[in-house]
Short mmCIF file of C-alpha atoms in Angstrom, two decimals:
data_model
loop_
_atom_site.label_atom_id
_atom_site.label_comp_id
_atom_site.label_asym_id
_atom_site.label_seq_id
_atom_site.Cartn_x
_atom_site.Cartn_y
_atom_site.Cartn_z
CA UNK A 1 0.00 0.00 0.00
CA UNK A 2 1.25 3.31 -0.81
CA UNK A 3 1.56 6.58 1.46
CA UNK A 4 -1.36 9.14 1.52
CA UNK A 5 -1.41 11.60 -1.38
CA UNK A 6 -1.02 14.36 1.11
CA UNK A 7 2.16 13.30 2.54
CA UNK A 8 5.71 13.74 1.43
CA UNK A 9 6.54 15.25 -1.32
CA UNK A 10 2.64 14.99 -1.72
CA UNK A 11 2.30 18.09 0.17
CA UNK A 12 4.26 20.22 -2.26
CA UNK A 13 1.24 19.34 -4.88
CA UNK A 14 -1.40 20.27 -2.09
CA UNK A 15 0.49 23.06 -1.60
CA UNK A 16 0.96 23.86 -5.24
CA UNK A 17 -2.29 23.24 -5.82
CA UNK A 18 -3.61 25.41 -3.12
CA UNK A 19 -1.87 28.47 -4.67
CA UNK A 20 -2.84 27.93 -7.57
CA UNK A 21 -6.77 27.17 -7.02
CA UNK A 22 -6.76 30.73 -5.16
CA UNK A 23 -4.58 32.82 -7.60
CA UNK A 24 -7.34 31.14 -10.43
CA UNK A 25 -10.19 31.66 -8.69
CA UNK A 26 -9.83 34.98 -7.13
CA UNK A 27 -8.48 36.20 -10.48
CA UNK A 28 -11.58 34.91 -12.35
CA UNK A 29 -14.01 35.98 -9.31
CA UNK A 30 -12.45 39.87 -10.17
CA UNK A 31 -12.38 39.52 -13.93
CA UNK A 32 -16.10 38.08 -13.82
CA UNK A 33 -17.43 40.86 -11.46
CA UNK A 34 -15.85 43.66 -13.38
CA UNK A 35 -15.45 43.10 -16.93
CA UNK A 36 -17.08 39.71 -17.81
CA UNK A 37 -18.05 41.31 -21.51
CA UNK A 38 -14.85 41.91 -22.47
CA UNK A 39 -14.17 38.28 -22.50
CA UNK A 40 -17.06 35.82 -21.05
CA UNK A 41 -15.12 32.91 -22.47
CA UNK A 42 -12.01 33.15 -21.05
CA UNK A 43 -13.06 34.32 -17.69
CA UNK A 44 -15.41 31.79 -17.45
CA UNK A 45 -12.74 29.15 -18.25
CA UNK A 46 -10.64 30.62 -15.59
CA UNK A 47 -13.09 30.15 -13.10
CA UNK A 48 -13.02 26.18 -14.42
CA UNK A 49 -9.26 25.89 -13.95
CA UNK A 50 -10.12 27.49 -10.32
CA UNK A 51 -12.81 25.27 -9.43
CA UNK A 52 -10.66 22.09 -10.63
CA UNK A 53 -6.95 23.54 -8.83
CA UNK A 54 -9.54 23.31 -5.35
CA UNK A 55 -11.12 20.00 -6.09
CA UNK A 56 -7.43 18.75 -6.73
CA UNK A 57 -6.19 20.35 -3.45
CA UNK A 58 -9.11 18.97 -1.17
CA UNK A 59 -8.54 15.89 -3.15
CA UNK A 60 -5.02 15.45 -2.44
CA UNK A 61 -5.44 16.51 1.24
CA UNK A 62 -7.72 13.92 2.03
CA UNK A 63 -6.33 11.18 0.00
CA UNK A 64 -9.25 11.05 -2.06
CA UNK A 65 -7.10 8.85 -5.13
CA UNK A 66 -9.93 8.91 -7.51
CA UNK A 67 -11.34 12.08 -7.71
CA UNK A 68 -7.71 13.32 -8.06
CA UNK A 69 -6.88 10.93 -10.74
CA UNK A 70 -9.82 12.20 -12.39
CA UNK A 71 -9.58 16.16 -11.83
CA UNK A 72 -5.93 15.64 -12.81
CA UNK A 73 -7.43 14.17 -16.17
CA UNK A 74 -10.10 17.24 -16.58
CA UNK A 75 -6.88 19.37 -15.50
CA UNK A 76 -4.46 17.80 -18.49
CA UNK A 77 -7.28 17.76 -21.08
CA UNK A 78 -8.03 21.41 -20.21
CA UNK A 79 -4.64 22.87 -20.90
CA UNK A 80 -4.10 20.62 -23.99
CA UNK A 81 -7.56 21.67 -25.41
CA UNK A 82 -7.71 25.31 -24.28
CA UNK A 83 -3.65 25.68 -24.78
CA UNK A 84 -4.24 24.65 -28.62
CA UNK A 85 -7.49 26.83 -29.43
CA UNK A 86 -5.44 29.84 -27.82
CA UNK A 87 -3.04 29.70 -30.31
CA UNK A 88 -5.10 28.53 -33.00
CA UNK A 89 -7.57 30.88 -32.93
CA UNK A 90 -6.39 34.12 -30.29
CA UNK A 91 -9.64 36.12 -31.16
CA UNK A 92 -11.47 33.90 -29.33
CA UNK A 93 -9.20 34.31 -26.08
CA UNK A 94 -9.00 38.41 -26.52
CA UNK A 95 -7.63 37.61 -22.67
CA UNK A 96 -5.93 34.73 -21.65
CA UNK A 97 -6.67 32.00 -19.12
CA UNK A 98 -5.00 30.13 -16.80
CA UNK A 99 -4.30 27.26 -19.15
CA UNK A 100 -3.96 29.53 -22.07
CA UNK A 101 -1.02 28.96 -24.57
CA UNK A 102 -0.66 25.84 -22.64
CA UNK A 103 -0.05 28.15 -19.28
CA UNK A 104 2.62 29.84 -20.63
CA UNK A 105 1.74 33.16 -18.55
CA UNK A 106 2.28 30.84 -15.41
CA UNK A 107 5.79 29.20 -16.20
CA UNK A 108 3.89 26.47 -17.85
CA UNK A 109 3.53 24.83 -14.29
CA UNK A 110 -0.25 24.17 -15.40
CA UNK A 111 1.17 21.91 -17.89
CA UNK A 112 3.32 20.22 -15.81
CA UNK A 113 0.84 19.97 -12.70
CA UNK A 114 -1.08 17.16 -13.78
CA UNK A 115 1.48 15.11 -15.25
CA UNK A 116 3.48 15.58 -11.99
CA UNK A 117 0.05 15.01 -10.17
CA UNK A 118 -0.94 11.67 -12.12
CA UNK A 119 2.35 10.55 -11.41
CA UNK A 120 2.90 11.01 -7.89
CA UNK A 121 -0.98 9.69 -7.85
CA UNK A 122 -0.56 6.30 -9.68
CA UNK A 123 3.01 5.53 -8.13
CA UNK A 124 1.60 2.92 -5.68
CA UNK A 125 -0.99 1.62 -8.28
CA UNK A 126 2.16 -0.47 -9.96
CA UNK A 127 4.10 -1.78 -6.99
CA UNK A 128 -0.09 -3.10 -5.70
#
């Protein structure tokens, strides 16, 4: 049996994770309440990333394997899908999100999250 997701170097993703669901979310909660015309699409899809960064974090905190496996999933499909329309169409994205240009405007560290996540996740799944 493997150790809880939350402990070791499991804490640096619930920690990670942590930052970044509040950084998203309070970002989108100010973008939303003040100019949500400007660009409804990519605020909204910031407040996604948000709401999946704190499912991920509560996740990972409680050891709660599954819906972690899967938010990291949502999480890695998100910044593939909304990474690729940035750049292939940027008038649809007049701002960017969170996973934008594959989270370029955050280091690309939401590109590497879930990979790093679904790996530290399905480490003990192997050795079972």
């Amino acid at each position: 049996m493997s150790a809880p997701s939350g402990t070791g170097p499991g804490r640096v993703l619930v920690a990670v994770y942590g930052i970044f669901a509040l950084a998203a979310t309070s970002r989108a909660a100010v973008q939303i309440a003040t100019r949500f015309a400007e660009a409804p699409l990519a605020y909204a899809l910031s407040a996604f990333a948000g709401v999946v960064y704190i499912v991920l974090t509560v996740a990972l905190a409680r050891d709660a394997r599954r819906v972690a496996v899967a938010a990291c999933l949502v999480e890695l499909a998100g910044v593939l899908i909304v990474g690729t329309l940035s750049l292939a169409d940027s008038a649809a994205f007049p701002e960017a999100t969170v996973w934008s240009g594959y989270g370029s405007g955050y280091g690309f560290v939401p590109l590497a999250l879930p990979v790093i996540g679904l790996l530290w996740l399905l480490r003990g799944v192997r050795r079972s």
